[in-house]
Amino acid sequence: MMLTMPYSIAHVALPVPLDRTFDYLIKSEQKPVIGGRVKVPFGRQRLIGVVTKLSNESEFAREKLKAIDVVIDEQSLWPTNLYKLLNWSSTYYQYPLGDTLANAMPSWLRKGREANFASLKAWQITELGKNQDLNKLTRAPKQAKALNLVRHQQCSHEQMLEEEVTAATLKTISDKGWIKEVSLAPTPSYWYRDVEVTQEKPQLNEEQSIAIATVNANPEFGCYLLEGVTGSGKTEVYLQLLEPILKAGRQALILVPEIGLTPQTINRFKRRFNVPVDVIHSGLNDTERLNAWLAARDNHAGIIIGTRSALFTPFHDLGIIIVDEEHDASYKQQDSMRYHARDLAVMRANLDNIPIILGSATPALETLHNANVGKYHHLTLTKRAGTAIPARHGVLDVKGLYLNSGLSAPLIAQMRKHLSEGNQVMLFLNRRGFSPALMCHECGWMAECKRCDAFYTFHQHSNEIRCHHCGSQQPIIHQCQGCGSTQLISVGVGTEQLETQLTNLFPEYKTVRIDRDSTRRKGSLEDYLEAIKNNEYQILIGTQMLAKGHHFPNVTLVGLIDVDSSLFSSDFRAPERLAQLFIQVAGRAGRASKPGEVILQTHHPEHSLLQSLLHHGYGHFAEHALKERKFAQLPPYTHLSLFRAEANNNENVEQFLRQVRDILESHPQFHDATPVLGPIPAPLARRAGKYRWQLLFQAPNRTVMQSMLRGAKTAIELLPLAKKVRWTLDIEPQDLS
Ligand code: ADP
Ligand code: ZN
Ligand code: ZN
């Protein structure tokens, strides 16, 4: 008989910003597992960590080691491949494993809770409640509705809110003793036993059939770019691809952009199949998040639809991944681990050996490049399903024209025409606030944030000036701090000013503004969108937020007010984003009976990228833009990583990045093909009192980038200045600010 020696040392990844694991002794009765959580002493605290390795060896003396307090999980939290993916991400994005793993769990698991379903808050009717006569409650319809919902069965709190019963109403009737709070344990479902299509599906057109047949021909890993304008039937392709997967009892993951989570999309998946659909997004509370996570892992959910972080959901048996609007910038996380969910999704599909579909009307240049070189299959849908006709579009040369709050007379005239025909008009301007600066008319002094290298934005609505970079704000000033004059004027145009101006110009129509300021309150965006659909507003003003995923059939005129700021931006991705915005709005403007029109205001109608986009479409634009990227040695032809550093002491920051540069340049793999650019001051050189610098590292390919960064990182961490500045490394940054 063979005796297996139990392991005596657990190597644990902890959520601390140190890129290493810590060793703990295993007590004889403890059975930690790799990928499972343990609670351990760390300094004076107790931390929850994940076991990454079991052994009998430690580089430290045994008597120095502390023992594990509690073993929380008896099995790994993640399936093998997902655990591999997390390890891989930690390495690729140069982010500590402990933090990576912690970020990939619902917060309750991070806090050490058992990985079991949490019960939900729910409501149950009381005897008193049953005795209420609903007909007598006509003056309190909300209360009647709430009572009606719980009349025959318990109803979860969330479900009540979804049915538009407010928490206040629930409190009122529970205070009256008509309902009482209970906790509801979710019941597992066996959805996979008899999956059915519960809705009639359309006959596929030829391109859709080809797309589906191509994917289905290979049940193993393959990455498919599905390019098709809005309305060309991409979602229908997703649905029909899901069918055989679900019928085989396998699950599906659908990633959507941050704001794209519209109920319509979710409902299409819910209506098509009789399988449970769970939705994961930033608005979930901790219980809901844990439950959705467990529902996927324990096979209680067939379909998971979610935003970026849903990528890390464990599945019982994942059969397909879909990334909708794959070009969307929200797939890249901008803090902590700066991962790209689309890129990791491809990696995940590869590890799981399943197909992945990247859908978009305007694929990212990176994705198109991958299709061009044959790494991805390129599937296209060129026809609009249904009968909609493409929008007309035109460039409006505003050189020399008087601009009224950014609006030219021809645009205003065009708006009047569309509005008088009973249609809606939508205007885009990517700048919030009333005006981006406040200036003295006498001496030119400008109100500047004391903590940033930036001007205050004037917000007329709240009567204050605000810094969009550090968030500081103060009441509007009425006197120049340079010469004392009271003649302060606003410079430039923001969405708020546009709104004010349009209300003056078109008093007979109602105007609504959709930006981060106007939609701060939870649920307000949804309310506005609903009101727009109901034609309560005729003029819609918005930042890019308004473009994403929403369809407004009554909008027949779209104006892009300030195209030039994108054409001449310091961010090399700005033209690509402009082109994507243009195609998105052009694809959604109008419908069969009311053709749409898109107008672009610019001082540079001759700009070659603009010409290529307008006359030959996105594909041509992309080809042109890719050539420029190749010439300039920018992604996807090179791979960037960006070191950002900031501190109160300007010299320390610059000095630190110089040393980082020296380290990179002394690497044996360093040669002319991998220039290090900088350090240069960040586009916003000072924020909240801290000086900011950047260093851009450009590598010819991922392998060189990875091996050089890996080598450099240890050396960088040992620099004395590394402790005096706050620094981060952004692999393949989407945003260079
Ligand atoms: P996308 O996701 O590309 O915007 P959808 O899949 O939503 O496109 O399709 C747009 C509309 O056309 C939807 O109402 C959809 O039901 C319908 N549709 C899609 N494919 C077909 C088809 N083959 N025949 C008829 N209608 C279709
Ligand atoms: Zn002045
Ligand atoms: Zn500031």
PDB file of N, CA and C in Angstrom, residues 419-504:
ATOM      1  N   LEU A 419     -37.929  69.048 -37.258  1.00  0.00           N
ATOM      2  CA  LEU A 419     -38.816  69.161 -36.101  1.00  0.00           C
ATOM      3  C   LEU A 419     -40.242  69.477 -36.537  1.00  0.00           C
ATOM      4  N   SER A 420     -40.345  70.345 -37.545  1.00  0.00           N
ATOM      5  CA  SER A 420     -41.689  70.749 -37.967  1.00  0.00           C
ATOM      6  C   SER A 420     -42.428  69.587 -38.622  1.00  0.00           C
ATOM      7  N   GLU A 421     -41.679  68.581 -39.069  1.00  0.00           N
ATOM      8  CA  GLU A 421     -42.325  67.403 -39.653  1.00  0.00           C
ATOM      9  C   GLU A 421     -42.685  66.376 -38.579  1.00  0.00           C
ATOM     10  N   GLY A 422     -42.489  66.785 -37.313  1.00  0.00           N
ATOM     11  CA  GLY A 422     -42.900  65.902 -36.217  1.00  0.00           C
ATOM     12  C   GLY A 422     -41.848  64.877 -35.810  1.00  0.00           C
ATOM     13  N   ASN A 423     -40.603  65.091 -36.243  1.00  0.00           N
ATOM     14  CA  ASN A 423     -39.555  64.130 -35.928  1.00  0.00           C
ATOM     15  C   ASN A 423     -38.681  64.607 -34.767  1.00  0.00           C
ATOM     16  N   GLN A 424     -37.806  63.714 -34.321  1.00  0.00           N
ATOM     17  CA  GLN A 424     -36.849  64.076 -33.274  1.00  0.00           C
ATOM     18  C   GLN A 424     -35.488  64.358 -33.899  1.00  0.00           C
ATOM     19  N   VAL A 425     -34.718  65.211 -33.210  1.00  0.00           N
ATOM     20  CA  VAL A 425     -33.392  65.580 -33.673  1.00  0.00           C
ATOM     21  C   VAL A 425     -32.402  65.282 -32.558  1.00  0.00           C
ATOM     22  N   MET A 426     -31.230  64.740 -32.920  1.00  0.00           N
ATOM     23  CA  MET A 426     -30.247  64.364 -31.908  1.00  0.00           C
ATOM     24  C   MET A 426     -28.923  65.051 -32.210  1.00  0.00           C
ATOM     25  N   LEU A 427     -28.336  65.696 -31.186  1.00  0.00           N
ATOM     26  CA  LEU A 427     -27.061  66.386 -31.379  1.00  0.00           C
ATOM     27  C   LEU A 427     -26.004  65.814 -30.451  1.00  0.00           C
ATOM     28  N   PHE A 428     -24.807  65.588 -31.001  1.00  0.00           N
ATOM     29  CA  PHE A 428     -23.712  65.051 -30.191  1.00  0.00           C
ATOM     30  C   PHE A 428     -22.637  66.076 -29.942  1.00  0.00           C
ATOM     31  N   LEU A 429     -22.216  66.140 -28.705  1.00  0.00           N
ATOM     32  CA  LEU A 429     -21.105  67.004 -28.348  1.00  0.00           C
ATOM     33  C   LEU A 429     -20.414  66.319 -27.179  1.00  0.00           C
ATOM     34  N   ASN A 430     -19.135  66.031 -27.346  1.00  0.00           N
ATOM     35  CA  ASN A 430     -18.496  65.263 -26.289  1.00  0.00           C
ATOM     36  C   ASN A 430     -17.879  66.124 -25.206  1.00  0.00           C
ATOM     37  N   ARG A 431     -18.619  67.112 -24.731  1.00  0.00           N
ATOM     38  CA  ARG A 431     -18.092  67.947 -23.660  1.00  0.00           C
ATOM     39  C   ARG A 431     -19.229  68.319 -22.724  1.00  0.00           C
ATOM     40  N   ARG A 432     -19.077  67.926 -21.467  1.00  0.00           N
ATOM     41  CA  ARG A 432     -20.128  68.214 -20.491  1.00  0.00           C
ATOM     42  C   ARG A 432     -20.014  69.644 -20.000  1.00  0.00           C
ATOM     43  N   GLY A 433     -21.013  70.068 -19.251  1.00  0.00           N
ATOM     44  CA  GLY A 433     -20.967  71.375 -18.607  1.00  0.00           C
ATOM     45  C   GLY A 433     -21.459  72.470 -19.528  1.00  0.00           C
ATOM     46  N   PHE A 434     -21.401  73.714 -19.044  1.00  0.00           N
ATOM     47  CA  PHE A 434     -21.893  74.838 -19.830  1.00  0.00           C
ATOM     48  C   PHE A 434     -20.823  75.290 -20.808  1.00  0.00           C
ATOM     49  N   SER A 435     -19.639  75.547 -20.284  1.00  0.00           N
ATOM     50  CA  SER A 435     -18.529  75.901 -21.157  1.00  0.00           C
ATOM     51  C   SER A 435     -17.252  75.424 -20.505  1.00  0.00           C
ATOM     52  N   PRO A 436     -16.278  75.030 -21.321  1.00  0.00           N
ATOM     53  CA  PRO A 436     -15.063  74.453 -20.758  1.00  0.00           C
ATOM     54  C   PRO A 436     -14.177  75.475 -20.044  1.00  0.00           C
ATOM     55  N   ALA A 437     -14.492  76.748 -20.104  1.00  0.00           N
ATOM     56  CA  ALA A 437     -13.669  77.715 -19.377  1.00  0.00           C
ATOM     57  C   ALA A 437     -14.433  79.003 -19.107  1.00  0.00           C
ATOM     58  N   LEU A 438     -13.955  79.743 -18.091  1.00  0.00           N
ATOM     59  CA  LEU A 438     -14.523  81.028 -17.713  1.00  0.00           C
ATOM     60  C   LEU A 438     -13.389  82.047 -17.821  1.00  0.00           C
ATOM     61  N   MET A 439     -13.621  83.135 -18.579  1.00  0.00           N
ATOM     62  CA  MET A 439     -12.515  84.058 -18.858  1.00  0.00           C
ATOM     63  C   MET A 439     -12.927  85.496 -18.570  1.00  0.00           C
ATOM     64  N   CYS A 440     -11.915  86.319 -18.187  1.00  0.00           N
ATOM     65  CA  CYS A 440     -12.174  87.735 -17.961  1.00  0.00           C
ATOM     66  C   CYS A 440     -12.127  88.468 -19.306  1.00  0.00           C
ATOM     67  N   HIS A 441     -13.180  89.219 -19.592  1.00  0.00           N
ATOM     68  CA  HIS A 441     -13.273  89.911 -20.874  1.00  0.00           C
ATOM     69  C   HIS A 441     -12.298  91.080 -20.948  1.00  0.00           C
ATOM     70  N   GLU A 442     -11.869  91.596 -19.773  1.00  0.00           N
ATOM     71  CA  GLU A 442     -10.992  92.769 -19.736  1.00  0.00           C
ATOM     72  C   GLU A 442      -9.523  92.380 -19.884  1.00  0.00           C
ATOM     73  N   CYS A 443      -9.101  91.352 -19.134  1.00  0.00           N
ATOM     74  CA  CYS A 443      -7.664  91.070 -19.115  1.00  0.00           C
ATOM     75  C   CYS A 443      -7.304  89.664 -19.588  1.00  0.00           C
ATOM     76  N   GLY A 444      -8.302  88.820 -19.822  1.00  0.00           N
ATOM     77  CA  GLY A 444      -7.993  87.491 -20.337  1.00  0.00           C
ATOM     78  C   GLY A 444      -7.686  86.445 -19.273  1.00  0.00           C
ATOM     79  N   TRP A 445      -7.759  86.832 -18.020  1.00  0.00           N
ATOM     80  CA  TRP A 445      -7.532  85.860 -16.935  1.00  0.00           C
ATOM     81  C   TRP A 445      -8.535  84.720 -17.050  1.00  0.00           C
ATOM     82  N   MET A 446      -8.101  83.491 -16.727  1.00  0.00           N
ATOM     83  CA  MET A 446      -9.026  82.360 -16.799  1.00  0.00           C
ATOM     84  C   MET A 446      -9.083  81.626 -15.478  1.00  0.00           C
ATOM     85  N   ALA A 447     -10.278  81.201 -15.102  1.00  0.00           N
ATOM     86  CA  ALA A 447     -10.455  80.502 -13.822  1.00  0.00           C
ATOM     87  C   ALA A 447      -9.838  79.111 -13.935  1.00  0.00           C
ATOM     88  N   GLU A 448      -8.813  78.892 -13.141  1.00  0.00           N
ATOM     89  CA  GLU A 448      -8.039  77.670 -13.278  1.00  0.00           C
ATOM     90  C   GLU A 448      -8.076  76.889 -11.966  1.00  0.00           C
ATOM     91  N   CYS A 449      -8.162  75.576 -12.073  1.00  0.00           N
ATOM     92  CA  CYS A 449      -8.148  74.751 -10.867  1.00  0.00           C
ATOM     93  C   CYS A 449      -6.781  74.886 -10.207  1.00  0.00           C
ATOM     94  N   LYS A 450      -6.792  75.052  -8.888  1.00  0.00           N
ATOM     95  CA  LYS A 450      -5.524  75.254  -8.191  1.00  0.00           C
ATOM     96  C   LYS A 450      -4.727  73.971  -8.094  1.00  0.00           C
ATOM     97  N   ARG A 451      -5.407  72.837  -8.233  1.00  0.00           N
ATOM     98  CA  ARG A 451      -4.724  71.569  -8.009  1.00  0.00           C
ATOM     99  C   ARG A 451      -4.382  70.862  -9.313  1.00  0.00           C
ATOM    100  N   CYS A 452      -4.896  71.372 -10.448  1.00  0.00           N
ATOM    101  CA  CYS A 452      -4.650  70.700 -11.726  1.00  0.00           C
ATOM    102  C   CYS A 452      -4.195  71.717 -12.765  1.00  0.00           C
ATOM    103  N   ASP A 453      -3.562  71.223 -13.816  1.00  0.00           N
ATOM    104  CA  ASP A 453      -3.259  72.070 -14.964  1.00  0.00           C
ATOM    105  C   ASP A 453      -4.469  72.096 -15.873  1.00  0.00           C
ATOM    106  N   ALA A 454      -5.548  72.644 -15.378  1.00  0.00           N
ATOM    107  CA  ALA A 454      -6.771  72.603 -16.174  1.00  0.00           C
ATOM    108  C   ALA A 454      -7.669  73.755 -15.765  1.00  0.00           C
ATOM    109  N   PHE A 455      -8.502  74.171 -16.719  1.00  0.00           N
ATOM    110  CA  PHE A 455      -9.456  75.234 -16.402  1.00  0.00           C
ATOM    111  C   PHE A 455     -10.701  74.634 -15.781  1.00  0.00           C
ATOM    112  N   TYR A 456     -11.348  75.468 -15.002  1.00  0.00           N
ATOM    113  CA  TYR A 456     -12.621  75.049 -14.443  1.00  0.00           C
ATOM    114  C   TYR A 456     -13.672  75.029 -15.533  1.00  0.00           C
ATOM    115  N   THR A 457     -14.543  74.028 -15.490  1.00  0.00           N
ATOM    116  CA  THR A 457     -15.695  74.014 -16.380  1.00  0.00           C
ATOM    117  C   THR A 457     -16.834  74.732 -15.665  1.00  0.00           C
ATOM    118  N   PHE A 458     -17.507  75.589 -16.406  1.00  0.00           N
ATOM    119  CA  PHE A 458     -18.603  76.352 -15.834  1.00  0.00           C
ATOM    120  C   PHE A 458     -19.885  75.526 -15.949  1.00  0.00           C
ATOM    121  N   HIS A 459     -20.547  75.270 -14.816  1.00  0.00           N
ATOM    122  CA  HIS A 459     -21.820  74.551 -14.812  1.00  0.00           C
ATOM    123  C   HIS A 459     -22.919  75.509 -14.394  1.00  0.00           C
ATOM    124  N   GLN A 460     -23.672  75.964 -15.381  1.00  0.00           N
ATOM    125  CA  GLN A 460     -24.683  76.971 -15.096  1.00  0.00           C
ATOM    126  C   GLN A 460     -25.823  76.400 -14.256  1.00  0.00           C
ATOM    127  N   HIS A 461     -26.144  75.156 -14.548  1.00  0.00           N
ATOM    128  CA  HIS A 461     -27.259  74.505 -13.875  1.00  0.00           C
ATOM    129  C   HIS A 461     -27.121  74.544 -12.367  1.00  0.00           C
ATOM    130  N   SER A 462     -25.933  74.165 -11.883  1.00  0.00           N
ATOM    131  CA  SER A 462     -25.710  74.122 -10.440  1.00  0.00           C
ATOM    132  C   SER A 462     -25.032  75.402  -9.979  1.00  0.00           C
ATOM    133  N   ASN A 463     -24.829  76.362 -10.913  1.00  0.00           N
ATOM    134  CA  ASN A 463     -24.226  77.643 -10.586  1.00  0.00           C
ATOM    135  C   ASN A 463     -22.879  77.490  -9.889  1.00  0.00           C
ATOM    136  N   GLU A 464     -22.037  76.672 -10.467  1.00  0.00           N
ATOM    137  CA  GLU A 464     -20.725  76.489  -9.857  1.00  0.00           C
ATOM    138  C   GLU A 464     -19.688  76.227 -10.948  1.00  0.00           C
ATOM    139  N   ILE A 465     -18.428  76.304 -10.551  1.00  0.00           N
ATOM    140  CA  ILE A 465     -17.385  75.900 -11.474  1.00  0.00           C
ATOM    141  C   ILE A 465     -16.774  74.622 -10.923  1.00  0.00           C
ATOM    142  N   ARG A 466     -16.489  73.696 -11.840  1.00  0.00           N
ATOM    143  CA  ARG A 466     -16.053  72.376 -11.428  1.00  0.00           C
ATOM    144  C   ARG A 466     -14.830  71.970 -12.232  1.00  0.00           C
ATOM    145  N   CYS A 467     -13.921  71.303 -11.555  1.00  0.00           N
ATOM    146  CA  CYS A 467     -12.783  70.745 -12.278  1.00  0.00           C
ATOM    147  C   CYS A 467     -13.130  69.313 -12.658  1.00  0.00           C
ATOM    148  N   HIS A 468     -13.090  68.996 -13.946  1.00  0.00           N
ATOM    149  CA  HIS A 468     -13.469  67.651 -14.387  1.00  0.00           C
ATOM    150  C   HIS A 468     -12.375  66.633 -14.141  1.00  0.00           C
ATOM    151  N   HIS A 469     -11.259  67.091 -13.615  1.00  0.00           N
ATOM    152  CA  HIS A 469     -10.140  66.168 -13.427  1.00  0.00           C
ATOM    153  C   HIS A 469      -9.971  65.733 -11.986  1.00  0.00           C
ATOM    154  N   CYS A 470     -10.180  66.668 -11.029  1.00  0.00           N
ATOM    155  CA  CYS A 470     -10.019  66.272  -9.631  1.00  0.00           C
ATOM    156  C   CYS A 470     -11.348  66.328  -8.907  1.00  0.00           C
ATOM    157  N   GLY A 471     -12.386  66.837  -9.593  1.00  0.00           N
ATOM    158  CA  GLY A 471     -13.704  66.868  -8.981  1.00  0.00           C
ATOM    159  C   GLY A 471     -13.928  68.050  -8.048  1.00  0.00           C
ATOM    160  N   SER A 472     -12.934  68.912  -7.859  1.00  0.00           N
ATOM    161  CA  SER A 472     -13.140  70.040  -6.943  1.00  0.00           C
ATOM    162  C   SER A 472     -14.140  71.005  -7.570  1.00  0.00           C
ATOM    163  N   GLN A 473     -14.896  71.676  -6.725  1.00  0.00           N
ATOM    164  CA  GLN A 473     -15.900  72.602  -7.227  1.00  0.00           C
ATOM    165  C   GLN A 473     -16.051  73.769  -6.278  1.00  0.00           C
ATOM    166  N   GLN A 474     -16.532  74.888  -6.794  1.00  0.00           N
ATOM    167  CA  GLN A 474     -16.801  76.032  -5.934  1.00  0.00           C
ATOM    168  C   GLN A 474     -17.883  76.884  -6.581  1.00  0.00           C
ATOM    169  N   PRO A 475     -18.537  77.726  -5.765  1.00  0.00           N
ATOM    170  CA  PRO A 475     -19.597  78.560  -6.330  1.00  0.00           C
ATOM    171  C   PRO A 475     -19.022  79.425  -7.443  1.00  0.00           C
ATOM    172  N   ILE A 476     -19.858  79.768  -8.383  1.00  0.00           N
ATOM    173  CA  ILE A 476     -19.430  80.590  -9.508  1.00  0.00           C
ATOM    174  C   ILE A 476     -18.817  81.897  -8.995  1.00  0.00           C
ATOM    175  N   ILE A 477     -17.705  82.312  -9.599  1.00  0.00           N
ATOM    176  CA  ILE A 477     -17.100  83.579  -9.188  1.00  0.00           C
ATOM    177  C   ILE A 477     -17.598  84.684 -10.105  1.00  0.00           C
ATOM    178  N   HIS A 478     -17.734  85.884  -9.560  1.00  0.00           N
ATOM    179  CA  HIS A 478     -18.283  86.983 -10.353  1.00  0.00           C
ATOM    180  C   HIS A 478     -17.254  88.055 -10.649  1.00  0.00           C
ATOM    181  N   GLN A 479     -16.071  87.885 -10.075  1.00  0.00           N
ATOM    182  CA  GLN A 479     -15.068  88.919 -10.260  1.00  0.00           C
ATOM    183  C   GLN A 479     -13.747  88.291 -10.693  1.00  0.00           C
ATOM    184  N   CYS A 480     -13.069  88.958 -11.625  1.00  0.00           N
ATOM    185  CA  CYS A 480     -11.788  88.465 -12.100  1.00  0.00           C
ATOM    186  C   CYS A 480     -10.762  88.550 -10.983  1.00  0.00           C
ATOM    187  N   GLN A 481      -9.971  87.500 -10.837  1.00  0.00           N
ATOM    188  CA  GLN A 481      -8.971  87.512  -9.773  1.00  0.00           C
ATOM    189  C   GLN A 481      -7.677  88.164 -10.242  1.00  0.00           C
ATOM    190  N   GLY A 482      -7.653  88.572 -11.523  1.00  0.00           N
ATOM    191  CA  GLY A 482      -6.489  89.273 -12.041  1.00  0.00           C
ATOM    192  C   GLY A 482      -6.667  90.785 -11.934  1.00  0.00           C
ATOM    193  N   CYS A 483      -7.783  91.322 -12.479  1.00  0.00           N
ATOM    194  CA  CYS A 483      -7.945  92.764 -12.546  1.00  0.00           C
ATOM    195  C   CYS A 483      -9.165  93.264 -11.791  1.00  0.00           C
ATOM    196  N   GLY A 484      -9.962  92.355 -11.266  1.00  0.00           N
ATOM    197  CA  GLY A 484     -11.111  92.785 -10.482  1.00  0.00           C
ATOM    198  C   GLY A 484     -12.348  93.086 -11.308  1.00  0.00           C
ATOM    199  N   SER A 485     -12.235  93.008 -12.607  1.00  0.00           N
ATOM    200  CA  SER A 485     -13.393  93.281 -13.461  1.00  0.00           C
ATOM    201  C   SER A 485     -14.510  92.268 -13.181  1.00  0.00           C
ATOM    202  N   THR A 486     -15.732  92.675 -13.416  1.00  0.00           N
ATOM    203  CA  THR A 486     -16.846  91.750 -13.219  1.00  0.00           C
ATOM    204  C   THR A 486     -17.338  91.198 -14.551  1.00  0.00           C
ATOM    205  N   GLN A 487     -16.597  91.519 -15.607  1.00  0.00           N
ATOM    206  CA  GLN A 487     -16.999  91.046 -16.931  1.00  0.00           C
ATOM    207  C   GLN A 487     -16.420  89.670 -17.224  1.00  0.00           C
ATOM    208  N   LEU A 488     -17.009  88.641 -16.635  1.00  0.00           N
ATOM    209  CA  LEU A 488     -16.519  87.294 -16.888  1.00  0.00           C
ATOM    210  C   LEU A 488     -17.388  86.656 -17.968  1.00  0.00           C
ATOM    211  N   ILE A 489     -16.750  86.043 -18.944  1.00  0.00           N
ATOM    212  CA  ILE A 489     -17.506  85.406 -20.022  1.00  0.00           C
ATOM    213  C   ILE A 489     -17.121  83.936 -20.127  1.00  0.00           C
ATOM    214  N   SER A 490     -18.046  83.143 -20.653  1.00  0.00           N
ATOM    215  CA  SER A 490     -17.723  81.725 -20.800  1.00  0.00           C
ATOM    216  C   SER A 490     -17.126  81.495 -22.180  1.00  0.00           C
ATOM    217  N   VAL A 491     -16.162  80.588 -22.245  1.00  0.00           N
ATOM    218  CA  VAL A 491     -15.495  80.297 -23.515  1.00  0.00           C
ATOM    219  C   VAL A 491     -15.765  78.847 -23.894  1.00  0.00           C
ATOM    220  N   GLY A 492     -16.110  78.641 -25.153  1.00  0.00           N
ATOM    221  CA  GLY A 492     -16.327  77.276 -25.626  1.00  0.00           C
ATOM    222  C   GLY A 492     -17.730  76.798 -25.275  1.00  0.00           C
ATOM    223  N   VAL A 493     -18.099  75.666 -25.847  1.00  0.00           N
ATOM    224  CA  VAL A 493     -19.461  75.176 -25.686  1.00  0.00           C
ATOM    225  C   VAL A 493     -19.476  73.777 -25.097  1.00  0.00           C
ATOM    226  N   GLY A 494     -20.288  73.575 -24.076  1.00  0.00           N
ATOM    227  CA  GLY A 494     -20.530  72.248 -23.523  1.00  0.00           C
ATOM    228  C   GLY A 494     -21.997  71.896 -23.705  1.00  0.00           C
ATOM    229  N   THR A 495     -22.348  70.677 -23.346  1.00  0.00           N
ATOM    230  CA  THR A 495     -23.727  70.212 -23.568  1.00  0.00           C
ATOM    231  C   THR A 495     -24.757  71.085 -22.854  1.00  0.00           C
ATOM    232  N   GLU A 496     -24.367  71.606 -21.674  1.00  0.00           N
ATOM    233  CA  GLU A 496     -25.330  72.394 -20.910  1.00  0.00           C
ATOM    234  C   GLU A 496     -25.693  73.680 -21.646  1.00  0.00           C
ATOM    235  N   GLN A 497     -24.661  74.307 -22.247  1.00  0.00           N
ATOM    236  CA  GLN A 497     -24.903  75.537 -22.978  1.00  0.00           C
ATOM    237  C   GLN A 497     -25.746  75.271 -24.226  1.00  0.00           C
ATOM    238  N   LEU A 498     -25.429  74.164 -24.867  1.00  0.00           N
ATOM    239  CA  LEU A 498     -26.190  73.778 -26.047  1.00  0.00           C
ATOM    240  C   LEU A 498     -27.664  73.636 -25.673  1.00  0.00           C
ATOM    241  N   GLU A 499     -27.887  73.025 -24.531  1.00  0.00           N
ATOM    242  CA  GLU A 499     -29.255  72.831 -24.060  1.00  0.00           C
ATOM    243  C   GLU A 499     -29.953  74.180 -23.849  1.00  0.00           C
ATOM    244  N   THR A 500     -29.277  75.097 -23.159  1.00  0.00           N
ATOM    245  CA  THR A 500     -29.859  76.410 -22.899  1.00  0.00           C
ATOM    246  C   THR A 500     -30.175  77.118 -24.212  1.00  0.00           C
ATOM    247  N   GLN A 501     -29.204  77.070 -25.122  1.00  0.00           N
ATOM    248  CA  GLN A 501     -29.358  77.761 -26.387  1.00  0.00           C
ATOM    249  C   GLN A 501     -30.506  77.188 -27.211  1.00  0.00           C
ATOM    250  N   LEU A 502     -30.622  75.872 -27.199  1.00  0.00           N
ATOM    251  CA  LEU A 502     -31.678  75.245 -27.998  1.00  0.00           C
ATOM    252  C   LEU A 502     -33.051  75.526 -27.416  1.00  0.00           C
ATOM    253  N   THR A 503     -33.106  75.637 -26.099  1.00  0.00           N
ATOM    254  CA  THR A 503     -34.379  75.977 -25.470  1.00  0.00           C
ATOM    255  C   THR A 503     -34.804  77.377 -25.911  1.00  0.00           C
ATOM    256  N   ASN A 504     -33.814  78.285 -26.062  1.00  0.00           N
ATOM    257  CA  ASN A 504     -34.129  79.626 -26.554  1.00  0.00           C
ATOM    258  C   ASN A 504     -34.526  79.616 -28.019  1.00  0.00           C
TER     259      ASN A 504
END
